[in-house]
PDB file of C-alpha atoms in Angstrom:
ATOM      1  CA  GLN A   1       7.106  10.140  11.958  1.00  0.00           C
ATOM      2  CA  SER A   2       3.766   8.138  10.665  1.00  0.00           C
ATOM      3  CA  ALA A   3       0.156   9.849  11.186  1.00  0.00           C
ATOM      4  CA  LEU A   4      -1.111   6.268  12.100  1.00  0.00           C
ATOM      5  CA  THR A   5       0.424   4.566  15.097  1.00  0.00           C
ATOM      6  CA  GLN A   6       1.131   1.063  15.704  1.00  0.00           C
ATOM      7  CA  PRO A   7       2.688  -0.888  18.253  1.00  0.00           C
ATOM      8  CA  ARG A   8       6.333  -2.306  16.731  1.00  0.00           C
ATOM      9  CA  SER A   9       5.769  -5.894  17.568  1.00  0.00           C
ATOM     10  CA  VAL A  10       3.057  -8.225  19.084  1.00  0.00           C
ATOM     11  CA  SER A  11       3.614 -11.866  19.936  1.00  0.00           C
ATOM     12  CA  GLY A  12       1.376 -15.147  20.589  1.00  0.00           C
ATOM     13  CA  SER A  13       1.467 -19.111  20.868  1.00  0.00           C
ATOM     14  CA  PRO A  14      -0.407 -21.393  18.577  1.00  0.00           C
ATOM     15  CA  GLY A  15      -4.055 -21.471  19.167  1.00  0.00           C
ATOM     16  CA  GLN A  16      -3.954 -17.951  20.392  1.00  0.00           C
ATOM     17  CA  SER A  17      -5.363 -14.260  19.551  1.00  0.00           C
ATOM     18  CA  VAL A  18      -3.595 -11.334  19.088  1.00  0.00           C
ATOM     19  CA  THR A  19      -4.706  -7.955  18.415  1.00  0.00           C
ATOM     20  CA  ILE A  20      -2.467  -5.354  16.202  1.00  0.00           C
ATOM     21  CA  SER A  21      -3.735  -1.525  17.046  1.00  0.00           C
ATOM     22  CA  CYS A  22      -3.684   1.244  14.874  1.00  0.00           C
ATOM     23  CA  THR A  23      -4.218   4.908  16.638  1.00  0.00           C
ATOM     24  CA  GLY A  24      -5.450   7.271  13.986  1.00  0.00           C
ATOM     25  CA  GLY A  25      -2.883  11.149  15.037  1.00  0.00           C
ATOM     26  CA  THR A  26      -3.808  13.536  12.227  1.00  0.00           C
ATOM     27  CA  ILE A  27      -6.575  11.273  10.548  1.00  0.00           C
ATOM     28  CA  ASP A  28      -9.606  10.324  11.949  1.00  0.00           C
ATOM     29  CA  ILE A  29      -9.758   6.897  11.123  1.00  0.00           C
ATOM     30  CA  GLY A  30     -13.653   6.595  12.755  1.00  0.00           C
ATOM     31  CA  THR A  31     -15.046   9.262  10.246  1.00  0.00           C
ATOM     32  CA  TYR A  32     -13.390   7.694   6.803  1.00  0.00           C
ATOM     33  CA  ASN A  33     -14.319   4.072   7.713  1.00  0.00           C
ATOM     34  CA  ARG A  34     -11.590   3.351   5.504  1.00  0.00           C
ATOM     35  CA  VAL A  35      -8.958   1.285   6.479  1.00  0.00           C
ATOM     36  CA  SER A  36      -7.368  -1.867   5.865  1.00  0.00           C
ATOM     37  CA  TRP A  37      -4.814  -4.174   6.305  1.00  0.00           C
ATOM     38  CA  TYR A  38      -1.514  -5.750   5.140  1.00  0.00           C
ATOM     39  CA  GLN A  39       0.184  -8.920   5.679  1.00  0.00           C
ATOM     40  CA  GLN A  40       3.963  -9.093   4.729  1.00  0.00           C
ATOM     41  CA  HIS A  41       6.442 -11.951   5.145  1.00  0.00           C
ATOM     42  CA  PRO A  42      10.615 -11.076   4.227  1.00  0.00           C
ATOM     43  CA  GLY A  43      11.329 -10.653   1.239  1.00  0.00           C
ATOM     44  CA  LYS A  44       7.337 -10.352  -0.374  1.00  0.00           C
ATOM     45  CA  ALA A  45       5.436  -8.465  -1.673  1.00  0.00           C
ATOM     46  CA  PRO A  46       2.395  -6.806   0.707  1.00  0.00           C
ATOM     47  CA  LYS A  47      -1.174  -8.730   0.675  1.00  0.00           C
ATOM     48  CA  LEU A  48      -4.489  -7.214   1.545  1.00  0.00           C
ATOM     49  CA  MET A  49      -6.109  -8.785   4.350  1.00  0.00           C
ATOM     50  CA  ILE A  50      -8.783  -6.608   5.419  1.00  0.00           C
ATOM     51  CA  TYR A  51     -10.517  -3.265   3.345  1.00  0.00           C
ATOM     52  CA  GLU A  52     -12.793  -0.933   4.531  1.00  0.00           C
ATOM     53  CA  VAL A  53     -11.919  -1.680   8.223  1.00  0.00           C
ATOM     54  CA  THR A  54     -14.073  -5.171   8.261  1.00  0.00           C
ATOM     55  CA  LYS A  55     -14.119  -6.795   5.214  1.00  0.00           C
ATOM     56  CA  ARG A  56     -12.037  -9.493   3.861  1.00  0.00           C
ATOM     57  CA  PRO A  57     -10.684 -10.392   0.327  1.00  0.00           C
ATOM     58  CA  SER A  58     -12.134 -13.908  -1.168  1.00  0.00           C
ATOM     59  CA  GLY A  59      -8.814 -16.379   0.017  1.00  0.00           C
ATOM     60  CA  VAL A  60      -8.498 -14.206   3.061  1.00  0.00           C
ATOM     61  CA  PRO A  61      -9.042 -17.023   6.058  1.00  0.00           C
ATOM     62  CA  ASP A  62     -11.945 -15.806   8.588  1.00  0.00           C
ATOM     63  CA  ARG A  63      -9.302 -16.464  11.671  1.00  0.00           C
ATOM     64  CA  PHE A  64      -8.725 -12.707  10.237  1.00  0.00           C
ATOM     65  CA  SER A  65     -10.682  -9.631  11.341  1.00  0.00           C
ATOM     66  CA  GLY A  66     -10.892  -5.784  11.632  1.00  0.00           C
ATOM     67  CA  SER A  67     -12.413  -3.581  13.556  1.00  0.00           C
ATOM     68  CA  THR A  68     -12.730   0.013  15.230  1.00  0.00           C
ATOM     69  CA  SER A  69     -13.545   2.178  17.651  1.00  0.00           C
ATOM     70  CA  GLY A  70     -13.080   5.875  18.425  1.00  0.00           C
ATOM     71  CA  ASN A  71     -10.068   6.659  16.690  1.00  0.00           C
ATOM     72  CA  THR A  72      -8.631   3.676  16.500  1.00  0.00           C
ATOM     73  CA  ALA A  73      -8.869   0.401  14.119  1.00  0.00           C
ATOM     74  CA  SER A  74      -8.222  -3.111  15.216  1.00  0.00           C
ATOM     75  CA  LEU A  75      -6.360  -6.073  12.870  1.00  0.00           C
ATOM     76  CA  THR A  76      -7.349  -9.432  14.966  1.00  0.00           C
ATOM     77  CA  ILE A  77      -6.062 -13.095  14.412  1.00  0.00           C
ATOM     78  CA  SER A  78      -7.471 -15.829  15.900  1.00  0.00           C
ATOM     79  CA  GLY A  79      -6.035 -19.251  15.531  1.00  0.00           C
ATOM     80  CA  LEU A  80      -2.468 -18.389  15.404  1.00  0.00           C
ATOM     81  CA  GLN A  81      -0.755 -19.976  12.613  1.00  0.00           C
ATOM     82  CA  ALA A  82       2.842 -20.438  12.561  1.00  0.00           C
ATOM     83  CA  GLU A  83       2.704 -18.647   9.136  1.00  0.00           C
ATOM     84  CA  ASP A  84       0.604 -15.688  10.356  1.00  0.00           C
ATOM     85  CA  GLU A  85       4.342 -14.597  11.663  1.00  0.00           C
ATOM     86  CA  ALA A  86       4.906 -11.297   9.821  1.00  0.00           C
ATOM     87  CA  ASP A  87       4.651  -8.018   9.027  1.00  0.00           C
ATOM     88  CA  TYR A  88       1.901  -6.394   9.488  1.00  0.00           C
ATOM     89  CA  TYR A  89       0.671  -2.519   8.069  1.00  0.00           C
ATOM     90  CA  CYS A  90      -2.492  -0.383   8.478  1.00  0.00           C
ATOM     91  CA  CYS A  91      -3.195   1.755   6.197  1.00  0.00           C
ATOM     92  CA  SER A  92      -6.142   5.043   5.816  1.00  0.00           C
ATOM     93  CA  HIS A  93      -7.545   6.287   2.863  1.00  0.00           C
ATOM     94  CA  VAL A  94      -7.406  10.032   3.165  1.00  0.00           C
ATOM     95  CA  GLY A  95      -9.936  12.523   1.046  1.00  0.00           C
ATOM     96  CA  MET A  96      -9.698  15.728   2.494  1.00  0.00           C
ATOM     97  CA  HIS A  97     -11.963  16.721  -0.256  1.00  0.00           C
ATOM     98  CA  VAL A  98     -14.094  15.183  -2.480  1.00  0.00           C
ATOM     99  CA  GLY A  99     -12.068  13.436  -5.338  1.00  0.00           C
ATOM    100  CA  MET A 100      -9.134  13.795  -3.472  1.00  0.00           C
ATOM    101  CA  HIS A 101      -7.010  10.539  -3.181  1.00  0.00           C
ATOM    102  CA  THR A 102      -4.378   9.451  -0.977  1.00  0.00           C
ATOM    103  CA  TRP A 103      -3.408   6.857   1.851  1.00  0.00           C
ATOM    104  CA  VAL A 104      -1.776   6.906   4.627  1.00  0.00           C
ATOM    105  CA  PHE A 105       0.214   3.869   6.385  1.00  0.00           C
ATOM    106  CA  GLY A 106       1.413   2.566   9.623  1.00  0.00           C
ATOM    107  CA  GLY A 107       4.624   1.637  11.381  1.00  0.00           C
ATOM    108  CA  GLY A 108       4.317  -1.476  10.317  1.00  0.00           C
ATOM    109  CA  THR A 109       4.418  -4.052  13.624  1.00  0.00           C
ATOM    110  CA  LYS A 110       6.404  -7.369  13.712  1.00  0.00           C
ATOM    111  CA  LEU A 111       3.992 -10.409  14.563  1.00  0.00           C
ATOM    112  CA  THR A 112       5.824 -13.054  16.348  1.00  0.00           C
ATOM    113  CA  VAL A 113       4.313 -16.779  16.731  1.00  0.00           C
ATOM    114  CA  LEU A 114       5.847 -18.324  19.665  1.00  0.00           C
TER     115      LEU A 114
ATOM    116  CA  GLU B   1      -4.080 -15.208 -13.361  1.00  0.00           C
ATOM    117  CA  VAL B   2      -3.502 -11.580 -12.010  1.00  0.00           C
ATOM    118  CA  GLN B   3      -0.273 -10.021 -12.626  1.00  0.00           C
ATOM    119  CA  LEU B   4       1.084  -6.973 -11.886  1.00  0.00           C
ATOM    120  CA  VAL B   5       5.350  -6.979 -13.023  1.00  0.00           C
ATOM    121  CA  GLU B   6       7.071  -4.061 -12.263  1.00  0.00           C
ATOM    122  CA  SER B   7      10.568  -2.740 -14.049  1.00  0.00           C
ATOM    123  CA  GLY B   8      13.212  -0.137 -14.922  1.00  0.00           C
ATOM    124  CA  GLY B   9      14.443   0.161 -11.326  1.00  0.00           C
ATOM    125  CA  GLY B  10      18.290   0.516 -10.700  1.00  0.00           C
ATOM    126  CA  LEU B  11      21.128   2.689  -9.636  1.00  0.00           C
ATOM    127  CA  VAL B  12      20.789   6.200 -10.304  1.00  0.00           C
ATOM    128  CA  GLN B  13      23.388   9.262  -8.989  1.00  0.00           C
ATOM    129  CA  PRO B  14      20.881  11.791  -6.759  1.00  0.00           C
ATOM    130  CA  GLY B  15      19.561  14.640  -9.310  1.00  0.00           C
ATOM    131  CA  GLY B  16      19.036  11.870 -11.840  1.00  0.00           C
ATOM    132  CA  SER B  17      16.197  11.036 -13.802  1.00  0.00           C
ATOM    133  CA  LEU B  18      14.268   7.033 -13.920  1.00  0.00           C
ATOM    134  CA  LYS B  19      11.301   5.876 -15.663  1.00  0.00           C
ATOM    135  CA  LEU B  20       9.311   2.923 -13.347  1.00  0.00           C
ATOM    136  CA  SER B  21       6.793   1.024 -16.319  1.00  0.00           C
ATOM    137  CA  CYS B  22       4.515  -1.692 -14.472  1.00  0.00           C
ATOM    138  CA  ALA B  23       2.599  -4.189 -17.052  1.00  0.00           C
ATOM    139  CA  ALA B  24      -1.226  -5.426 -16.039  1.00  0.00           C
ATOM    140  CA  SER B  25      -2.727  -9.046 -16.810  1.00  0.00           C
ATOM    141  CA  GLY B  26      -5.810 -10.933 -15.744  1.00  0.00           C
ATOM    142  CA  PHE B  27      -8.352  -7.761 -14.796  1.00  0.00           C
ATOM    143  CA  ALA B  28     -10.109  -5.371 -16.227  1.00  0.00           C
ATOM    144  CA  PHE B  29      -6.994  -2.771 -15.723  1.00  0.00           C
ATOM    145  CA  THR B  30      -9.378   0.135 -18.007  1.00  0.00           C
ATOM    146  CA  THR B  31     -11.373  -0.003 -14.737  1.00  0.00           C
ATOM    147  CA  TYR B  32      -9.372   0.387 -12.061  1.00  0.00           C
ATOM    148  CA  PRO B  33      -7.422   3.016 -10.385  1.00  0.00           C
ATOM    149  CA  MET B  34      -3.401   2.722 -10.565  1.00  0.00           C
ATOM    150  CA  ASN B  35      -0.735   2.891  -8.058  1.00  0.00           C
ATOM    151  CA  TRP B  36       2.569   2.910  -6.922  1.00  0.00           C
ATOM    152  CA  VAL B  37       3.858   2.378  -3.550  1.00  0.00           C
ATOM    153  CA  ARG B  38       7.440   2.482  -1.681  1.00  0.00           C
ATOM    154  CA  GLN B  39       9.479   0.614   1.481  1.00  0.00           C
ATOM    155  CA  ALA B  40      12.932   1.841   1.820  1.00  0.00           C
ATOM    156  CA  PRO B  41      15.057  -0.724   2.950  1.00  0.00           C
ATOM    157  CA  GLY B  42      14.793  -2.129   6.597  1.00  0.00           C
ATOM    158  CA  LYS B  43      11.254   0.287   6.910  1.00  0.00           C
ATOM    159  CA  GLY B  44       8.022   0.255   6.178  1.00  0.00           C
ATOM    160  CA  LEU B  45       4.871   0.727   3.366  1.00  0.00           C
ATOM    161  CA  GLU B  46       4.385   4.771   1.986  1.00  0.00           C
ATOM    162  CA  TRP B  47       2.481   5.484  -0.936  1.00  0.00           C
ATOM    163  CA  VAL B  48       3.874   7.712  -3.566  1.00  0.00           C
ATOM    164  CA  SER B  49       0.953   8.219  -6.051  1.00  0.00           C
ATOM    165  CA  ASN B  50      -2.148   7.523  -7.869  1.00  0.00           C
ATOM    166  CA  ILE B  51      -3.890   7.645 -10.872  1.00  0.00           C
ATOM    167  CA  ARG B  52      -7.376   7.556 -11.058  1.00  0.00           C
ATOM    168  CA  ASN B  53      -9.014   5.599 -14.542  1.00  0.00           C
ATOM    169  CA  VAL B  54      -9.334   6.867 -17.527  1.00  0.00           C
ATOM    170  CA  SER B  55     -13.443   8.314 -16.909  1.00  0.00           C
ATOM    171  CA  GLU B  56     -11.650  10.237 -13.696  1.00  0.00           C
ATOM    172  CA  ASN B  57      -7.881  11.232 -15.825  1.00  0.00           C
ATOM    173  CA  LYS B  58      -6.801  12.607 -12.102  1.00  0.00           C
ATOM    174  CA  MET B  59      -3.299  11.841 -10.072  1.00  0.00           C
ATOM    175  CA  HIS B  60      -2.403  12.452  -7.425  1.00  0.00           C
ATOM    176  CA  TYR B  61       0.954  12.488  -5.308  1.00  0.00           C
ATOM    177  CA  ALA B  62       2.178  12.295  -1.813  1.00  0.00           C
ATOM    178  CA  ASP B  63       3.297  15.260  -0.460  1.00  0.00           C
ATOM    179  CA  SER B  64       7.055  13.602  -0.425  1.00  0.00           C
ATOM    180  CA  VAL B  65       6.887  13.109  -4.397  1.00  0.00           C
ATOM    181  CA  ARG B  66       4.999  15.964  -5.253  1.00  0.00           C
ATOM    182  CA  GLY B  67       6.559  18.181  -8.406  1.00  0.00           C
ATOM    183  CA  ARG B  68       9.220  15.845  -8.979  1.00  0.00           C
ATOM    184  CA  PHE B  69       7.409  12.502  -9.788  1.00  0.00           C
ATOM    185  CA  THR B  70       4.814  11.924 -12.801  1.00  0.00           C
ATOM    186  CA  VAL B  71       2.026   8.593 -12.879  1.00  0.00           C
ATOM    187  CA  SER B  72       1.083   8.073 -16.225  1.00  0.00           C
ATOM    188  CA  ARG B  73      -0.656   5.265 -18.264  1.00  0.00           C
ATOM    189  CA  ASP B  74      -1.534   3.399 -21.369  1.00  0.00           C
ATOM    190  CA  ASP B  75      -4.408   1.377 -21.390  1.00  0.00           C
ATOM    191  CA  ALA B  76      -4.341   0.445 -24.399  1.00  0.00           C
ATOM    192  CA  LYS B  77      -0.790  -1.344 -23.239  1.00  0.00           C
ATOM    193  CA  SER B  78      -2.234  -2.070 -19.913  1.00  0.00           C
ATOM    194  CA  SER B  79       0.315  -0.106 -17.935  1.00  0.00           C
ATOM    195  CA  VAL B  80       1.403   2.559 -15.217  1.00  0.00           C
ATOM    196  CA  PHE B  81       3.902   4.387 -15.481  1.00  0.00           C
ATOM    197  CA  LEU B  82       6.342   7.013 -13.010  1.00  0.00           C
ATOM    198  CA  GLU B  83       8.901   9.153 -14.397  1.00  0.00           C
ATOM    199  CA  MET B  84      11.604  10.052 -10.803  1.00  0.00           C
ATOM    200  CA  SER B  85      13.209  13.064 -11.180  1.00  0.00           C
ATOM    201  CA  GLY B  86      15.587  15.258  -8.921  1.00  0.00           C
ATOM    202  CA  LEU B  87      15.894  11.644  -7.155  1.00  0.00           C
ATOM    203  CA  ARG B  88      17.448  12.198  -3.693  1.00  0.00           C
ATOM    204  CA  ALA B  89      19.345   8.839  -1.526  1.00  0.00           C
ATOM    205  CA  GLU B  90      15.425   9.477   1.187  1.00  0.00           C
ATOM    206  CA  ASP B  91      13.902   8.234  -3.194  1.00  0.00           C
ATOM    207  CA  THR B  92      16.194   4.188  -2.334  1.00  0.00           C
ATOM    208  CA  ALA B  93      12.962   1.964  -2.025  1.00  0.00           C
ATOM    209  CA  ILE B  94      11.262  -0.824  -3.800  1.00  0.00           C
ATOM    210  CA  TYR B  95       8.716   0.915  -5.564  1.00  0.00           C
ATOM    211  CA  TYR B  96       6.145  -1.436  -6.010  1.00  0.00           C
ATOM    212  CA  CYS B  97       2.896  -1.553  -8.184  1.00  0.00           C
ATOM    213  CA  ALA B  98      -0.732  -1.387  -7.257  1.00  0.00           C
ATOM    214  CA  GLY B  99      -3.761  -2.217  -8.238  1.00  0.00           C
ATOM    215  CA  ASP B 100      -6.615  -0.250  -6.250  1.00  0.00           C
ATOM    216  CA  TYR B 101     -11.091  -1.122  -4.875  1.00  0.00           C
ATOM    217  CA  GLY B 102     -12.779  -0.420  -2.429  1.00  0.00           C
ATOM    218  CA  TYR B 103      -9.951   1.918  -1.218  1.00  0.00           C
ATOM    219  CA  ALA B 104      -7.384  -0.198  -0.197  1.00  0.00           C
ATOM    220  CA  PHE B 105      -4.349  -2.083  -2.391  1.00  0.00           C
ATOM    221  CA  GLU B 106      -5.862  -5.058  -3.495  1.00  0.00           C
ATOM    222  CA  MET B 107      -3.124  -6.392  -5.809  1.00  0.00           C
ATOM    223  CA  TRP B 108       0.366  -5.832  -6.414  1.00  0.00           C
ATOM    224  CA  GLY B 109       3.531  -6.277  -8.065  1.00  0.00           C
ATOM    225  CA  GLN B 110       6.345  -7.900  -6.562  1.00  0.00           C
ATOM    226  CA  GLY B 111       8.920  -4.145  -7.134  1.00  0.00           C
ATOM    227  CA  THR B 112      11.667  -2.822  -8.369  1.00  0.00           C
ATOM    228  CA  MET B 113      14.361  -1.686  -6.405  1.00  0.00           C
ATOM    229  CA  VAL B 114      15.596   1.529  -6.622  1.00  0.00           C
ATOM    230  CA  THR B 115      19.030   2.832  -4.974  1.00  0.00           C
ATOM    231  CA  VAL B 116      20.295   6.447  -5.124  1.00  0.00           C
ATOM    232  CA  SER B 117      23.507   6.646  -4.841  1.00  0.00           C
ATOM    233  CA  SER B 118      26.786   8.492  -6.100  1.00  0.00           C
TER     234      SER B 118
END
């Protein structure tokens, strides 16, 4: 069982927006603000899409955005495109003590573009 | 071009050992903490281990591997390693090498498959 809970699947039509949620159970997402999101196409390595809740790495379209509310982080993809169909994982850095570096992933969400 | 290339995966019997390697190029390796993340067949991602850069010289492990896996790095060769012992069937996975920045995994290799089976 993952410490971060994601819906197993979401879907949307091209041009629409979808939001994937990520809820911290024992992990206090709101306190750490160290949430990242990854896109993974079948047979490929994951790709960083969002880091530190809202920041986008260079090259990631601004259609991808992140946010938090309380203990839930969200990834919103607007203007859905066929190539957005993939698995998406949230992840939180967890540093219970100063100098500790561990991470926990959500179980993943399969995005289907209808 | 940033590249991370993993190697060393293969088939190993339960209780056996294996050493994975990850060769890095195209970025300032010595300044980056490095990680191993794994993915069991058909399953999600699981963070395994982190090694800080030379100035911090610390290693961190997931509970599932602590005491069995050891991470190390050779900055002169721009490489990071994962020595795995006491392997179990549940360690079967693709193992990815990943560099972290801003508490996130910025760059990833293509992975190497480890299969633990008799």
